[in-house]
mmCIF file of N, CA and C in Angstrom:
data_model
loop_
_atom_site.group_PDB
_atom_site.id
_atom_site.type_symbol
_atom_site.label_atom_id
_atom_site.label_comp_id
_atom_site.label_asym_id
_atom_site.label_seq_id
_atom_site.Cartn_x
_atom_site.Cartn_y
_atom_site.Cartn_z
ATOM 1 N N UNK A 1 -7.808 16.701 -26.344
ATOM 2 C CA UNK A 1 -6.798 15.968 -25.039
ATOM 3 C C UNK A 1 -6.513 14.486 -25.487
ATOM 4 N N UNK A 2 -5.059 14.951 -24.804
ATOM 5 C CA UNK A 2 -4.890 13.119 -25.144
ATOM 6 C C UNK A 2 -4.874 12.139 -23.675
ATOM 7 N N UNK A 3 -4.871 11.191 -23.192
ATOM 8 C CA UNK A 3 -4.802 10.399 -22.316
ATOM 9 C C UNK A 3 -3.638 9.304 -21.736
ATOM 10 N N UNK A 4 -2.477 9.539 -20.738
ATOM 11 C CA UNK A 4 -1.214 8.755 -21.029
ATOM 12 C C UNK A 4 -2.048 8.163 -19.471
ATOM 13 N N UNK A 5 -1.977 7.101 -20.228
ATOM 14 C CA UNK A 5 -1.879 5.794 -19.037
ATOM 15 C C UNK A 5 -0.883 5.851 -17.779
ATOM 16 N N UNK A 6 -0.844 5.666 -16.641
ATOM 17 C CA UNK A 6 0.981 5.736 -15.786
ATOM 18 C C UNK A 6 0.107 4.351 -14.820
ATOM 19 N N UNK A 7 0.752 4.017 -14.729
ATOM 20 C CA UNK A 7 0.967 2.777 -13.123
ATOM 21 C C UNK A 7 2.428 3.814 -12.314
ATOM 22 N N UNK A 8 1.441 3.733 -11.488
ATOM 23 C CA UNK A 8 1.863 4.534 -10.690
ATOM 24 C C UNK A 8 2.054 3.581 -9.303
ATOM 25 N N UNK A 9 3.307 3.491 -8.263
ATOM 26 C CA UNK A 9 4.193 3.101 -6.879
ATOM 27 C C UNK A 9 3.370 4.035 -6.056
ATOM 28 N N UNK A 10 3.173 3.468 -4.957
ATOM 29 C CA UNK A 10 3.060 4.221 -3.762
ATOM 30 C C UNK A 10 3.795 3.281 -2.749
ATOM 31 N N UNK A 11 4.031 3.450 -1.919
ATOM 32 C CA UNK A 11 4.477 3.122 -0.697
ATOM 33 C C UNK A 11 3.457 2.597 0.250
ATOM 34 N N UNK A 12 4.234 1.384 0.980
ATOM 35 C CA UNK A 12 2.677 0.831 1.404
ATOM 36 C C UNK A 12 2.306 1.412 3.298
ATOM 37 N N UNK A 13 3.481 1.929 3.413
ATOM 38 C CA UNK A 13 3.691 2.573 4.656
ATOM 39 C C UNK A 13 3.148 4.486 4.743
ATOM 40 N N UNK A 14 4.063 5.090 3.615
ATOM 41 C CA UNK A 14 4.136 6.133 3.702
ATOM 42 C C UNK A 14 2.463 6.282 2.983
ATOM 43 N N UNK A 15 2.362 6.245 1.464
ATOM 44 C CA UNK A 15 1.265 5.980 0.661
ATOM 45 C C UNK A 15 2.157 7.761 0.267
ATOM 46 N N UNK A 16 3.634 7.187 -0.251
ATOM 47 C CA UNK A 16 4.083 8.423 -1.062
ATOM 48 C C UNK A 16 4.892 7.512 -2.621
ATOM 49 N N UNK A 17 4.590 8.414 -3.361
ATOM 50 C CA UNK A 17 4.861 8.051 -4.465
ATOM 51 C C UNK A 17 6.410 7.690 -4.921
ATOM 52 N N UNK A 18 6.809 6.497 -5.292
ATOM 53 C CA UNK A 18 8.066 5.864 -5.255
ATOM 54 C C UNK A 18 8.250 5.135 -6.791
ATOM 55 N N UNK A 19 7.628 5.940 -7.567
ATOM 56 C CA UNK A 19 8.495 5.271 -9.137
ATOM 57 C C UNK A 19 7.003 4.807 -10.162
ATOM 58 N N UNK A 20 6.526 5.321 -11.014
ATOM 59 C CA UNK A 20 6.004 5.112 -12.155
ATOM 60 C C UNK A 20 6.624 5.104 -13.280
ATOM 61 N N UNK A 21 5.604 4.451 -14.080
ATOM 62 C CA UNK A 21 6.016 4.278 -15.751
ATOM 63 C C UNK A 21 4.745 4.307 -16.348
ATOM 64 N N UNK A 22 5.005 4.664 -17.366
ATOM 65 C CA UNK A 22 4.099 4.802 -18.501
ATOM 66 C C UNK A 22 3.556 3.294 -19.743
ATOM 67 N N UNK A 23 2.072 3.662 -20.025
ATOM 68 C CA UNK A 23 1.663 2.434 -20.336
ATOM 69 C C UNK A 23 1.716 3.397 -22.140
ATOM 70 N N UNK A 24 1.754 2.606 -22.503
ATOM 71 C CA UNK A 24 2.307 3.330 -24.261
ATOM 72 C C UNK A 24 1.726 1.782 -25.088
ATOM 73 N N UNK A 25 0.595 3.156 -26.088
ATOM 74 C CA UNK A 25 0.001 2.338 -27.129
ATOM 75 C C UNK A 25 -0.720 1.008 -26.750
ATOM 76 N N UNK A 26 -1.157 1.065 -25.628
ATOM 77 C CA UNK A 26 -2.550 -0.157 -24.790
ATOM 78 C C UNK A 26 -3.508 0.106 -25.375
ATOM 79 N N UNK A 27 -4.259 -0.726 -26.342
ATOM 80 C CA UNK A 27 -5.709 -0.089 -26.754
ATOM 81 C C UNK A 27 -6.652 -0.218 -25.518
ATOM 82 N N UNK A 28 -7.383 0.831 -25.547
ATOM 83 C CA UNK A 28 -8.057 0.973 -24.315
ATOM 84 C C UNK A 28 -9.058 -0.410 -24.372
ATOM 85 N N UNK A 29 -9.487 -1.142 -25.536
ATOM 86 C CA UNK A 29 -10.636 -2.031 -25.156
ATOM 87 C C UNK A 29 -9.846 -3.464 -24.420
ATOM 88 N N UNK A 30 -8.686 -3.413 -24.581
ATOM 89 C CA UNK A 30 -7.761 -4.478 -23.542
ATOM 90 C C UNK A 30 -7.422 -4.478 -22.616
ATOM 91 N N UNK A 31 -7.849 -2.718 -22.261
ATOM 92 C CA UNK A 31 -8.127 -2.086 -20.864
ATOM 93 C C UNK A 31 -8.706 -2.870 -19.873
ATOM 94 N N UNK A 32 -10.465 -2.388 -20.820
ATOM 95 C CA UNK A 32 -11.332 -2.305 -20.519
ATOM 96 C C UNK A 32 -11.371 -3.709 -19.622
ATOM 97 N N UNK A 33 -11.469 -5.015 -21.048
ATOM 98 C CA UNK A 33 -10.744 -6.947 -20.801
ATOM 99 C C UNK A 33 -10.066 -6.791 -19.024
ATOM 100 N N UNK A 34 -9.154 -6.748 -19.312
ATOM 101 C CA UNK A 34 -7.987 -6.549 -17.795
ATOM 102 C C UNK A 34 -8.652 -6.483 -17.169
ATOM 103 N N UNK A 35 -9.318 -5.083 -16.747
ATOM 104 C CA UNK A 35 -9.968 -4.445 -15.158
ATOM 105 C C UNK A 35 -11.767 -4.931 -15.529
ATOM 106 N N UNK A 36 -11.620 -5.933 -16.359
ATOM 107 C CA UNK A 36 -13.401 -6.133 -15.892
ATOM 108 C C UNK A 36 -14.415 -4.981 -16.750
ATOM 109 N N UNK A 37 -14.198 -3.779 -17.197
ATOM 110 C CA UNK A 37 -14.937 -2.788 -16.997
ATOM 111 C C UNK A 37 -15.900 -3.047 -18.438
ATOM 112 N N UNK A 38 -17.009 -2.889 -18.025
ATOM 113 C CA UNK A 38 -18.207 -3.197 -19.603
ATOM 114 C C UNK A 38 -18.239 -1.279 -20.293
ATOM 115 N N UNK A 39 -18.854 -1.427 -21.247
ATOM 116 C CA UNK A 39 -19.269 -0.391 -22.146
ATOM 117 C C UNK A 39 -18.353 0.469 -22.490
ATOM 118 N N UNK A 40 -18.324 2.160 -22.605
ATOM 119 C CA UNK A 40 -17.458 2.497 -23.783
ATOM 120 C C UNK A 40 -17.089 3.750 -21.865
ATOM 121 N N UNK A 41 -16.432 3.103 -21.061
ATOM 122 C CA UNK A 41 -16.004 4.095 -20.276
ATOM 123 C C UNK A 41 -14.915 3.842 -20.191
ATOM 124 N N UNK A 42 -14.065 5.423 -20.475
ATOM 125 C CA UNK A 42 -13.131 5.707 -20.466
ATOM 126 C C UNK A 42 -12.292 5.452 -19.870
ATOM 127 N N UNK A 43 -12.173 4.680 -18.439
ATOM 128 C CA UNK A 43 -10.763 4.537 -17.861
ATOM 129 C C UNK A 43 -10.877 5.796 -16.992
ATOM 130 N N UNK A 44 -11.381 6.940 -16.384
ATOM 131 C CA UNK A 44 -10.043 8.093 -16.406
ATOM 132 C C UNK A 44 -9.646 8.061 -14.330
ATOM 133 N N UNK A 45 -10.971 6.754 -14.143
ATOM 134 C CA UNK A 45 -10.798 6.227 -12.358
ATOM 135 C C UNK A 45 -9.582 5.505 -12.185
ATOM 136 N N UNK A 46 -9.244 5.705 -11.395
ATOM 137 C CA UNK A 46 -7.743 4.920 -10.997
ATOM 138 C C UNK A 46 -8.664 3.393 -10.782
ATOM 139 N N UNK A 47 -7.580 2.897 -10.290
ATOM 140 C CA UNK A 47 -7.547 1.435 -10.615
ATOM 141 C C UNK A 47 -6.554 0.353 -10.285
ATOM 142 N N UNK A 48 -6.704 -0.696 -8.650
ATOM 143 C CA UNK A 48 -5.793 -1.135 -8.157
ATOM 144 C C UNK A 48 -5.153 -2.321 -9.034
ATOM 145 N N UNK A 49 -3.570 -2.680 -9.027
ATOM 146 C CA UNK A 49 -2.789 -2.960 -10.343
ATOM 147 C C UNK A 49 -2.597 -4.319 -9.070
ATOM 148 N N UNK A 50 -2.966 -5.375 -9.511
ATOM 149 C CA UNK A 50 -2.482 -6.433 -8.888
ATOM 150 C C UNK A 50 -1.320 -7.377 -10.099
ATOM 151 N N UNK A 51 -0.793 -8.744 -9.330
ATOM 152 C CA UNK A 51 -0.078 -9.327 -10.394
ATOM 153 C C UNK A 51 -0.695 -9.789 -11.944
ATOM 154 N N UNK A 52 -1.695 -10.276 -11.384
ATOM 155 C CA UNK A 52 -2.320 -10.636 -12.532
ATOM 156 C C UNK A 52 -2.296 -9.485 -14.093
ATOM 157 N N UNK A 53 -3.002 -8.656 -13.931
ATOM 158 C CA UNK A 53 -2.966 -7.414 -14.205
ATOM 159 C C UNK A 53 -1.723 -6.365 -15.028
ATOM 160 N N UNK A 54 -0.692 -6.524 -14.115
ATOM 161 C CA UNK A 54 0.566 -6.180 -14.159
ATOM 162 C C UNK A 54 0.990 -6.901 -15.933
ATOM 163 N N UNK A 55 0.762 -8.036 -15.096
ATOM 164 C CA UNK A 55 1.208 -9.639 -16.001
ATOM 165 C C UNK A 55 0.759 -9.296 -17.641
ATOM 166 N N UNK A 56 -0.948 -8.834 -17.527
ATOM 167 C CA UNK A 56 -0.542 -8.828 -18.724
ATOM 168 C C UNK A 56 -0.742 -7.595 -19.265
ATOM 169 N N UNK A 57 -0.629 -6.478 -18.897
ATOM 170 C CA UNK A 57 0.081 -5.053 -19.455
ATOM 171 C C UNK A 57 1.268 -4.870 -19.600
ATOM 172 N N UNK A 58 2.151 -5.910 -19.064
ATOM 173 C CA UNK A 58 4.061 -6.072 -19.501
ATOM 174 C C UNK A 58 3.772 -6.128 -20.373
ATOM 175 N N UNK A 59 3.710 -6.047 -21.669
ATOM 176 C CA UNK A 59 4.100 -5.441 -23.288
ATOM 177 C C UNK A 59 3.324 -3.717 -23.113
ATOM 178 N N UNK A 60 3.288 -2.885 -22.554
ATOM 179 C CA UNK A 60 2.778 -2.064 -22.987
ATOM 180 C C UNK A 60 3.609 -0.943 -22.410
ATOM 181 N N UNK A 61 4.607 -1.779 -21.015
ATOM 182 C CA UNK A 61 4.557 -0.460 -20.112
ATOM 183 C C UNK A 61 5.827 -0.350 -20.560
ATOM 184 N N UNK A 62 6.274 0.882 -20.471
ATOM 185 C CA UNK A 62 7.639 2.039 -20.720
ATOM 186 C C UNK A 62 8.512 2.572 -19.418
ATOM 187 N N UNK A 63 9.426 1.768 -18.958
ATOM 188 C CA UNK A 63 9.829 2.125 -17.830
ATOM 189 C C UNK A 63 9.749 0.778 -16.216
ATOM 190 N N UNK A 64 10.468 1.058 -15.549
ATOM 191 C CA UNK A 64 10.597 0.364 -14.752
ATOM 192 C C UNK A 64 9.958 0.444 -13.516
ATOM 193 N N UNK A 65 8.968 -0.612 -12.395
ATOM 194 C CA UNK A 65 8.382 -0.033 -11.268
ATOM 195 C C UNK A 65 8.808 -0.569 -9.735
ATOM 196 N N UNK A 66 9.696 0.779 -9.476
ATOM 197 C CA UNK A 66 9.963 0.125 -7.971
ATOM 198 C C UNK A 66 9.012 -1.086 -7.248
ATOM 199 N N UNK A 67 9.440 -2.227 -7.008
ATOM 200 C CA UNK A 67 8.198 -3.155 -6.605
ATOM 201 C C UNK A 67 8.145 -2.980 -4.973
ATOM 202 N N UNK A 68 6.748 -4.025 -4.152
ATOM 203 C CA UNK A 68 6.647 -4.277 -2.839
ATOM 204 C C UNK A 68 6.160 -2.933 -2.538
ATOM 205 N N UNK A 69 5.407 -2.065 -3.580
ATOM 206 C CA UNK A 69 4.253 -0.539 -3.327
ATOM 207 C C UNK A 69 2.939 -0.896 -3.977
ATOM 208 N N UNK A 70 2.227 -0.310 -3.493
ATOM 209 C CA UNK A 70 0.728 -0.715 -4.312
ATOM 210 C C UNK A 70 0.572 -0.243 -5.313
ATOM 211 N N UNK A 71 0.348 -0.602 -6.349
ATOM 212 C CA UNK A 71 0.444 -0.426 -8.060
ATOM 213 C C UNK A 71 -1.337 0.323 -8.005
ATOM 214 N N UNK A 72 -1.037 1.088 -8.397
ATOM 215 C CA UNK A 72 -2.623 1.787 -9.636
ATOM 216 C C UNK A 72 -2.587 2.481 -10.783
ATOM 217 N N UNK A 73 -2.792 2.470 -11.718
ATOM 218 C CA UNK A 73 -3.305 2.719 -12.547
ATOM 219 C C UNK A 73 -3.694 3.973 -12.451
ATOM 220 N N UNK A 74 -3.341 4.899 -13.597
ATOM 221 C CA UNK A 74 -3.902 6.299 -13.449
ATOM 222 C C UNK A 74 -3.488 6.589 -14.971
ATOM 223 N N UNK A 75 -4.115 8.086 -14.639
ATOM 224 C CA UNK A 75 -4.441 8.295 -16.168
ATOM 225 C C UNK A 75 -4.164 9.756 -15.868
ATOM 226 N N UNK A 76 -3.338 10.753 -17.048
ATOM 227 C CA UNK A 76 -3.401 12.590 -16.875
ATOM 228 C C UNK A 76 -3.458 12.621 -18.534
ATOM 229 N N UNK A 77 -4.220 13.802 -18.494
ATOM 230 C CA UNK A 77 -4.989 14.568 -19.674
ATOM 231 C C UNK A 77 -3.073 15.410 -20.111
ATOM 232 N N UNK A 78 -2.800 15.342 -21.174
ATOM 233 C CA UNK A 78 -1.979 16.076 -21.820
ATOM 234 C C UNK A 78 -2.394 17.204 -22.749
ATOM 235 N N UNK A 79 -2.576 17.983 -22.318
ATOM 236 C CA UNK A 79 -3.272 18.974 -24.018
ATOM 237 C C UNK A 79 -1.982 19.077 -25.648
#
């Protein structure tokens, strides 16, 4: 099983998905450091993404995110 990490943007009022962008080739250890996750946590949970986190992940983001929404780091399992 492979995990795809995705940043999803949700409307602040309706909470509907308004866009998403995939993280490509981002090392899990770097994600743990950015989100202050210790140990060998696989980070399957959702994490809120602020400007600081977004800036640090920028080199690995493929696609454009609509700004103005709530950003969440999520993951999908891909077979």
